mmCIF file of C-alpha atoms in Angstrom:
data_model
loop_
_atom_site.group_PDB
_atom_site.id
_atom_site.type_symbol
_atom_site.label_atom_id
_atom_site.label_comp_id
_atom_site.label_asym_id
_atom_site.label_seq_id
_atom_site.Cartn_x
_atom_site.Cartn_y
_atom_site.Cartn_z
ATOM 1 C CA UNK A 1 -15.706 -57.658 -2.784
ATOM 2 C CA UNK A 2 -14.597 -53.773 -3.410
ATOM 3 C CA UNK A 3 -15.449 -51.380 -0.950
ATOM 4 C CA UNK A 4 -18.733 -50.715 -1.161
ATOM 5 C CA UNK A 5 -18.412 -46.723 -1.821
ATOM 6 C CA UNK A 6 -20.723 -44.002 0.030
ATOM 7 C CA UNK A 7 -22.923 -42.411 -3.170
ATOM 8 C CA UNK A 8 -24.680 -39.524 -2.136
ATOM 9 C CA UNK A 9 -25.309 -35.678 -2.987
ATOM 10 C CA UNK A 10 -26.575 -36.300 -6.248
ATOM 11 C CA UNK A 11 -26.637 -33.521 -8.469
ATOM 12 C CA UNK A 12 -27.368 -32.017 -11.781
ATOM 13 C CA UNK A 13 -25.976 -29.186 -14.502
ATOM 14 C CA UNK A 14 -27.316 -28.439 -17.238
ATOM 15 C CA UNK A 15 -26.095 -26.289 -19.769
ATOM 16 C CA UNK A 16 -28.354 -23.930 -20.845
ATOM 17 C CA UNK A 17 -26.102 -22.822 -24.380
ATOM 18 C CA UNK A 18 -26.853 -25.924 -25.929
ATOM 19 C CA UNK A 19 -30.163 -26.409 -24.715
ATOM 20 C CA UNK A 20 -32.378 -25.777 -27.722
ATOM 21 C CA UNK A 21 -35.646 -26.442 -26.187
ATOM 22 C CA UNK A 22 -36.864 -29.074 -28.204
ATOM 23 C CA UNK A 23 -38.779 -30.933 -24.852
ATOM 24 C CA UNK A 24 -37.303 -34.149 -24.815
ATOM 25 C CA UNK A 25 -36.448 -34.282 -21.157
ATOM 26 C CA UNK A 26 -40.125 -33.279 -20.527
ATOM 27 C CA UNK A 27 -41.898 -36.339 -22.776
ATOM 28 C CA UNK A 28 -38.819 -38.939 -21.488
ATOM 29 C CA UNK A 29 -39.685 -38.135 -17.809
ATOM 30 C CA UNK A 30 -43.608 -37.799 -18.349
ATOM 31 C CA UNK A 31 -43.047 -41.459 -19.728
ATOM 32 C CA UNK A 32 -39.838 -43.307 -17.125
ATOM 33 C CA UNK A 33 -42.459 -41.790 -14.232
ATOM 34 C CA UNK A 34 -45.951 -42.265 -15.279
ATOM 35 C CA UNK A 35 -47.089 -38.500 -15.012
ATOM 36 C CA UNK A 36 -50.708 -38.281 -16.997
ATOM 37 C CA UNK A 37 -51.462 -36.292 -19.758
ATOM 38 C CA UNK A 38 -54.380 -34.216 -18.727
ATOM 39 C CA UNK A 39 -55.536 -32.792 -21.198
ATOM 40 C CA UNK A 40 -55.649 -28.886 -22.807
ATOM 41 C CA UNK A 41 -59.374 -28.300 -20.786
ATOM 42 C CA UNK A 42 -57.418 -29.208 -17.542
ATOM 43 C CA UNK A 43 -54.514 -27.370 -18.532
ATOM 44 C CA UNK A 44 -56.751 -24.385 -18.762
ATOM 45 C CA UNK A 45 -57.656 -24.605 -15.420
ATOM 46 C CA UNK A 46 -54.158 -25.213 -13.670
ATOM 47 C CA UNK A 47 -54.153 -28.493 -13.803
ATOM 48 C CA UNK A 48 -51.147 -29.301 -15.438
ATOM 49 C CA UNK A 49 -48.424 -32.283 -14.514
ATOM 50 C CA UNK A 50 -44.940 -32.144 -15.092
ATOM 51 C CA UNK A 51 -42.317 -32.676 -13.318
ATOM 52 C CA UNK A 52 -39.828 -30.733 -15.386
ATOM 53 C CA UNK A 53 -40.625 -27.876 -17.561
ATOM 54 C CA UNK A 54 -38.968 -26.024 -20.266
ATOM 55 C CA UNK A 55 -39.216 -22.234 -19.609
ATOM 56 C CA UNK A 56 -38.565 -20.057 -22.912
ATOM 57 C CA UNK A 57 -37.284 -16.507 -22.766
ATOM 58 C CA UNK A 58 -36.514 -14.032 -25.395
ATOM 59 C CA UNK A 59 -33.314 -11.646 -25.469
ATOM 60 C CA UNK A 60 -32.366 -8.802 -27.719
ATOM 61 C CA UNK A 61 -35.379 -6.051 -28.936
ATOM 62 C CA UNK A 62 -37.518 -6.278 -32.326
ATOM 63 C CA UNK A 63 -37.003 -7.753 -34.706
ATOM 64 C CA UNK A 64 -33.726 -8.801 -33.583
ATOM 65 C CA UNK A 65 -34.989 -11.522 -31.049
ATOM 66 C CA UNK A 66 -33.487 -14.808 -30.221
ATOM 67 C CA UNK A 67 -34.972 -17.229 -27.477
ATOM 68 C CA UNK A 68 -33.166 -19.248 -24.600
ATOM 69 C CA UNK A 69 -34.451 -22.119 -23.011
ATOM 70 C CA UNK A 70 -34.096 -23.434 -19.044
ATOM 71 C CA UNK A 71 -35.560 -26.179 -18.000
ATOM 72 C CA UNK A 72 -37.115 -26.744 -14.356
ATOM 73 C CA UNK A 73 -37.567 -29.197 -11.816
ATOM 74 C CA UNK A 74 -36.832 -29.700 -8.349
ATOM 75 C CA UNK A 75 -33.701 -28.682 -7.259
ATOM 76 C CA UNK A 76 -33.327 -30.904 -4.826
ATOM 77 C CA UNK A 77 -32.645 -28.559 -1.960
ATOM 78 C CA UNK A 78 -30.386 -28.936 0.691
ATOM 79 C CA UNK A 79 -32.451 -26.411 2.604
ATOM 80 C CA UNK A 80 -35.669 -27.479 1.408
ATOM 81 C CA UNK A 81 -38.644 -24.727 2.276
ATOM 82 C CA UNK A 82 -41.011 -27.708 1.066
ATOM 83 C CA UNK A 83 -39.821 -29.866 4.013
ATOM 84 C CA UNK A 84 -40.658 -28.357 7.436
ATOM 85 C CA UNK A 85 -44.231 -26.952 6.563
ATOM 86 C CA UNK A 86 -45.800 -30.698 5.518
ATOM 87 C CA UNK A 87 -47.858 -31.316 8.720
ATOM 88 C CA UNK A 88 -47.619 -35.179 8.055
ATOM 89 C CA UNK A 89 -43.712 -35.402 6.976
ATOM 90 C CA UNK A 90 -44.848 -36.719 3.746
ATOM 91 C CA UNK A 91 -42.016 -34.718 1.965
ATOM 92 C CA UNK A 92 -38.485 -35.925 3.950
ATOM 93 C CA UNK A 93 -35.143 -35.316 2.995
ATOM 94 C CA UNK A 94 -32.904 -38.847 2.341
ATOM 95 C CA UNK A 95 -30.202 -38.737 4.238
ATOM 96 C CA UNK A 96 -28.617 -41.491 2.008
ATOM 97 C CA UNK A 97 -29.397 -39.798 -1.731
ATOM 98 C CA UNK A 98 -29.321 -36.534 -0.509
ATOM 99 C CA UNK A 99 -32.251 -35.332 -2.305
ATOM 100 C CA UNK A 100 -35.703 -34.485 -1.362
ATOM 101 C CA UNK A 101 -38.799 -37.757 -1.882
ATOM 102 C CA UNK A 102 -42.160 -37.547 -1.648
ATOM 103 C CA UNK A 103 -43.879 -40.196 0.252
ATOM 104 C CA UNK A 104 -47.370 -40.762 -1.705
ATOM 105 C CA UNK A 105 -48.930 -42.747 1.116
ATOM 106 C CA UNK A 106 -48.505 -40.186 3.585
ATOM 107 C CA UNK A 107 -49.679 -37.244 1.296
ATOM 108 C CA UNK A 108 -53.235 -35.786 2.357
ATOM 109 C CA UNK A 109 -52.956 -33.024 -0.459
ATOM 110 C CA UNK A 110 -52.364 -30.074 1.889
ATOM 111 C CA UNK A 111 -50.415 -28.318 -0.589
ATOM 112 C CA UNK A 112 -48.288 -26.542 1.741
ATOM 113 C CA UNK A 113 -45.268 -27.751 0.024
ATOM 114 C CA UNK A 114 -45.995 -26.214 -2.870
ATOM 115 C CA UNK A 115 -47.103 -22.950 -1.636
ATOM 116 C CA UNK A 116 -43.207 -22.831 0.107
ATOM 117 C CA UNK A 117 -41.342 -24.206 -2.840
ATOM 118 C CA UNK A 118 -39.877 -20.653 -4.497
ATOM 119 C CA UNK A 119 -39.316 -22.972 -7.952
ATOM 120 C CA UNK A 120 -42.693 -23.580 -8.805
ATOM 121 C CA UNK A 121 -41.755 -27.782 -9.280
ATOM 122 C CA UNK A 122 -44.589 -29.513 -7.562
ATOM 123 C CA UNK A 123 -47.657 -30.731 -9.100
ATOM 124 C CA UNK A 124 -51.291 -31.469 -7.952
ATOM 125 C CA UNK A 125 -52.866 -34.757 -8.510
ATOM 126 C CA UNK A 126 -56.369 -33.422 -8.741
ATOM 127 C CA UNK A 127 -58.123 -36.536 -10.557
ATOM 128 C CA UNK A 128 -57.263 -40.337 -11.185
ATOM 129 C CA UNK A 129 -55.912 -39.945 -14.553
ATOM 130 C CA UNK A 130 -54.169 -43.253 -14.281
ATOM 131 C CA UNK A 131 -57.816 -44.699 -14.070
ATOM 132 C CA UNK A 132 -58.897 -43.065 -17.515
ATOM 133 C CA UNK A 133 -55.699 -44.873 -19.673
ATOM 134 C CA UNK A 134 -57.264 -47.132 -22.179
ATOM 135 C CA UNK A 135 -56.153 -50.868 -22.674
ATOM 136 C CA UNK A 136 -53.484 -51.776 -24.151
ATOM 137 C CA UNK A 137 -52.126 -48.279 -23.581
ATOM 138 C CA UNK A 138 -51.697 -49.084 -19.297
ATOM 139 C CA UNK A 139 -49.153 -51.429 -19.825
ATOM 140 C CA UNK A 140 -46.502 -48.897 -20.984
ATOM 141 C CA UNK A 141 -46.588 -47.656 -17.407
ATOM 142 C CA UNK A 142 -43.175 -48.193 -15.430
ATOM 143 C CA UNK A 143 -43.290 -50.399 -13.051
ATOM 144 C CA UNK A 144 -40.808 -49.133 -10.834
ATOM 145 C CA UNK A 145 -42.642 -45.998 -10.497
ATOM 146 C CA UNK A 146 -45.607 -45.324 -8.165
ATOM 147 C CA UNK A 147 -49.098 -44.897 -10.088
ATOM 148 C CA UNK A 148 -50.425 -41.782 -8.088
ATOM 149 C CA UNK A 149 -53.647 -41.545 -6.982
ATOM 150 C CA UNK A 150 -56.048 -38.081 -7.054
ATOM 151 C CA UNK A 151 -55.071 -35.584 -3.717
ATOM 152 C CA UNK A 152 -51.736 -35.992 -3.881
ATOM 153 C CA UNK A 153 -48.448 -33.814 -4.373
ATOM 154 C CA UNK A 154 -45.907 -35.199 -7.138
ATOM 155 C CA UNK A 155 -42.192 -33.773 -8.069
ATOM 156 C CA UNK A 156 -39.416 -34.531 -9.905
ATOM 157 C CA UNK A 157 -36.947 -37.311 -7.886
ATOM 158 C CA UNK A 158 -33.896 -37.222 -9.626
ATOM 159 C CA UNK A 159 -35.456 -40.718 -11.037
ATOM 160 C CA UNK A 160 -34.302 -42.017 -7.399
ATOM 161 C CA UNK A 161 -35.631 -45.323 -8.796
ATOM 162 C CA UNK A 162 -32.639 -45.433 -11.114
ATOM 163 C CA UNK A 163 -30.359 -44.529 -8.553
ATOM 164 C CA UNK A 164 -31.165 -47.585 -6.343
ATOM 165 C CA UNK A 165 -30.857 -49.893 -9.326
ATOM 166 C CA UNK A 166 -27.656 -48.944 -10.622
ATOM 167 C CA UNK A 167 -26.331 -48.750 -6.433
ATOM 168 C CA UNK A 168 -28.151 -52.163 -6.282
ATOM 169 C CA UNK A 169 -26.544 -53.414 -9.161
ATOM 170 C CA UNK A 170 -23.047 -52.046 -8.429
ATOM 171 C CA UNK A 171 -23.469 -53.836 -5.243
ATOM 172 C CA UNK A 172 -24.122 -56.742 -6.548
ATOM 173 C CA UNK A 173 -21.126 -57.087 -8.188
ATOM 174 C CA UNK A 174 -18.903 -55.953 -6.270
ATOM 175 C CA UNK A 175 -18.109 -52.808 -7.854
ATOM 176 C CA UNK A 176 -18.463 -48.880 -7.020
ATOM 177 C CA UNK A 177 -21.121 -47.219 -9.222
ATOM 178 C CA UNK A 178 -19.595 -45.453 -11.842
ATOM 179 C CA UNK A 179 -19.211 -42.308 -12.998
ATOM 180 C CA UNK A 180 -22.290 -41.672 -15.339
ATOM 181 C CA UNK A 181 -23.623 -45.484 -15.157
ATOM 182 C CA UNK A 182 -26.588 -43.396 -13.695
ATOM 183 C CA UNK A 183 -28.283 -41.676 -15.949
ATOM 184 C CA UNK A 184 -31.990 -39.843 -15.295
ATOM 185 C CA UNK A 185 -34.524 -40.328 -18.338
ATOM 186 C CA UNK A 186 -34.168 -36.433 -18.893
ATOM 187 C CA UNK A 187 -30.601 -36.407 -19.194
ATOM 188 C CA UNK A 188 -30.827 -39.644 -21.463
ATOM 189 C CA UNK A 189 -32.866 -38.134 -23.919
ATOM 190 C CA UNK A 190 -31.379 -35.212 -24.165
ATOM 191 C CA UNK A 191 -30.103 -34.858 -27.581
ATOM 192 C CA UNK A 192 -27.552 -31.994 -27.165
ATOM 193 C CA UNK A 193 -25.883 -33.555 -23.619
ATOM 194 C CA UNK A 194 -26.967 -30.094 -22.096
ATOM 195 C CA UNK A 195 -27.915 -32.139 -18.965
ATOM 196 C CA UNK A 196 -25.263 -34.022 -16.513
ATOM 197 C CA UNK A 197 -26.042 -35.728 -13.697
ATOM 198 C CA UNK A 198 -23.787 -37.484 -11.444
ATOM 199 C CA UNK A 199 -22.125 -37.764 -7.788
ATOM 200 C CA UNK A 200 -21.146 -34.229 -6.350
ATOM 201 C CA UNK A 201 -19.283 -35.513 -3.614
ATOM 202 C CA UNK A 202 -16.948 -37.059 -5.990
ATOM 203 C CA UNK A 203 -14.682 -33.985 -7.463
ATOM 204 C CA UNK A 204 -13.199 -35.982 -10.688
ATOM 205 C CA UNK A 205 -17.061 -36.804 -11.935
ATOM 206 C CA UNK A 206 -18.473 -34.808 -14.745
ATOM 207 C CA UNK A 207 -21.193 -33.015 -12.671
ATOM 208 C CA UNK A 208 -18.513 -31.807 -10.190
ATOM 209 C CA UNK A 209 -16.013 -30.285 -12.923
ATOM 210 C CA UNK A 210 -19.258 -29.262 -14.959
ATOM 211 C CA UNK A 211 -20.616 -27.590 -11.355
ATOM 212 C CA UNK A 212 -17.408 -25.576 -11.355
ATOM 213 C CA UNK A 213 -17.658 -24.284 -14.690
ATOM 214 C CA UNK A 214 -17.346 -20.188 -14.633
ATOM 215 C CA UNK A 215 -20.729 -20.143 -16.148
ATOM 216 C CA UNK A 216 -22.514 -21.812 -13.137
ATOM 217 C CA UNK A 217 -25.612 -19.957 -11.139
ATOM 218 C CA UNK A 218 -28.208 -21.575 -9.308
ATOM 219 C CA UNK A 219 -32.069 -19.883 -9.243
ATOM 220 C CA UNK A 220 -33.147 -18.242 -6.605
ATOM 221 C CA UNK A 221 -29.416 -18.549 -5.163
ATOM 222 C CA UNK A 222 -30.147 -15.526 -2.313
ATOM 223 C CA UNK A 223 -32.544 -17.612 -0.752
ATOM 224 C CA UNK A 224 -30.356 -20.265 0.520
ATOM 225 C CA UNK A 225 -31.600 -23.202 -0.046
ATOM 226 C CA UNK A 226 -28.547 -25.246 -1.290
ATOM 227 C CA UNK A 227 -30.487 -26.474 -4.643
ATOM 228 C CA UNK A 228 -28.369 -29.505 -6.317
ATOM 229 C CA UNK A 229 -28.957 -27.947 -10.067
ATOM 230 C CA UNK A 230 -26.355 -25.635 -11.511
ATOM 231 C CA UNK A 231 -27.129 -23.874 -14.717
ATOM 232 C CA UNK A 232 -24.610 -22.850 -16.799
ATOM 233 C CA UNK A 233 -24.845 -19.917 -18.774
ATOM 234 C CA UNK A 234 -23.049 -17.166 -20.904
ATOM 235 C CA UNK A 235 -19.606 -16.199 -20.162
ATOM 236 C CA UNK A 236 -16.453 -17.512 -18.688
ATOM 237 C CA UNK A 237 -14.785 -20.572 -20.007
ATOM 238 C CA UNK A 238 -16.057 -23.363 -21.706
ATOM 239 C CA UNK A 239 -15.512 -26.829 -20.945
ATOM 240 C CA UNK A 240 -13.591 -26.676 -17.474
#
């Protein structure tokens, strides 16, 4: 049996030049994690769900105006600010994925964490929408993915439930995991390949050489909290 190899710091780039906003990554992870559509009356009152959103901005002046797109989730901090104010350690760092999980069970709906995350990426659980799907319609719900209940916090998880079936499944035979064999259901769907996602800690995988692309930033970088998404914008060189 191969060595079994250490996966970890998983991380994500996405290239925000040939993102053209179209929403894909936001309907394929509403769909691989069972987040509820709630509804525009709901939506009205800040009650949205996503775990990943697609924020539009416009450059140039009237009438010569052109919009860019970035899309949003957790960034998976290395320094999470969501972490240390959760009074029940419901949101805990994994020491073996490197990225930052939710534990539902624990949750009491504080909503501490999401009054200390600085990207806006959690969502409230404020009713049981899950309750409210009509038959036949339950059964497309993903079985590998917690149904949340009302009063809890929810947020993107790098679909960690694809990472431990591709490790699993590596293991199983005998193999490392390979370079882009894991794939989250936003960066499937993404019809332009603006989103990467791979194994930082290797240097020769995609995400690493994408991460250090000229055009990388991360949000919010002054605050220091070591987020595992680079974006990729604007100048510099192109495909190193």
């Amino acid at each position: 049996m191969a060595e079994e190899k250490q996966t970890g710091r998983w991380g994500m780039v996405i290239d925000l030049d040939v993102c053209t906003g179209c929403n894909a990554c936001v309907t394929a992870c509403a769909m691989e994690n069972n987040i509820p559509w709630v509804g525009e009356e709901d939506a009205g009152y800040g009650r949205g769900m996503h775990w990943i959103r697609v924020q539009r901005y416009w450059e140039g002046e009237y009438p010569e105006v052109s919009p860019h797109y970035q899309p949003v989730m957790c960034q998976q901090c290395g320094r999470a600010p969501c972490e240390p104010v959760c009074p029940v350690f419901a949101t805990v760092h994994s020491e073996e994925q490197q990225i930052n999980l939710q534990v539902y069970n624990r949750c009491i709906g504080t909503r501490y964490c999401a009054n200390n995350c600085p990207y806006i990426a959690r969502s409230f659980n404020w009713f049981d929408y899950s309750q409210q799907i009509p038959t036949p319609m339950n059964y497309y719900l993903n079985p590998n993915v917690t149904v949340r209940r009302r009063g809890v916090m929810e947020k993107c998880t790098f679909c960690v439930q694809r990472i431990y079936e591709g490790q699993e499944r590596a293991k199983a035979e005998g193999r490392v995991v390979q370079d882009g064999e894991i794939v989250p259901a936003c960066a499937q769907a993404c019809p332009t390949d603006a989103i990467i996602f791979g194994d930082l800690s290797d240097p020769e995988s995609r995400v690493s050489k994408a991460a250090r692309n000229q055009r990388r930033y991360t949000l919010l970088e002054e605050l220091g909290t070591e987020p595992k998404v680079t974006y990729l914008k604007g100048e510099g060189t192109y495909g190193g």
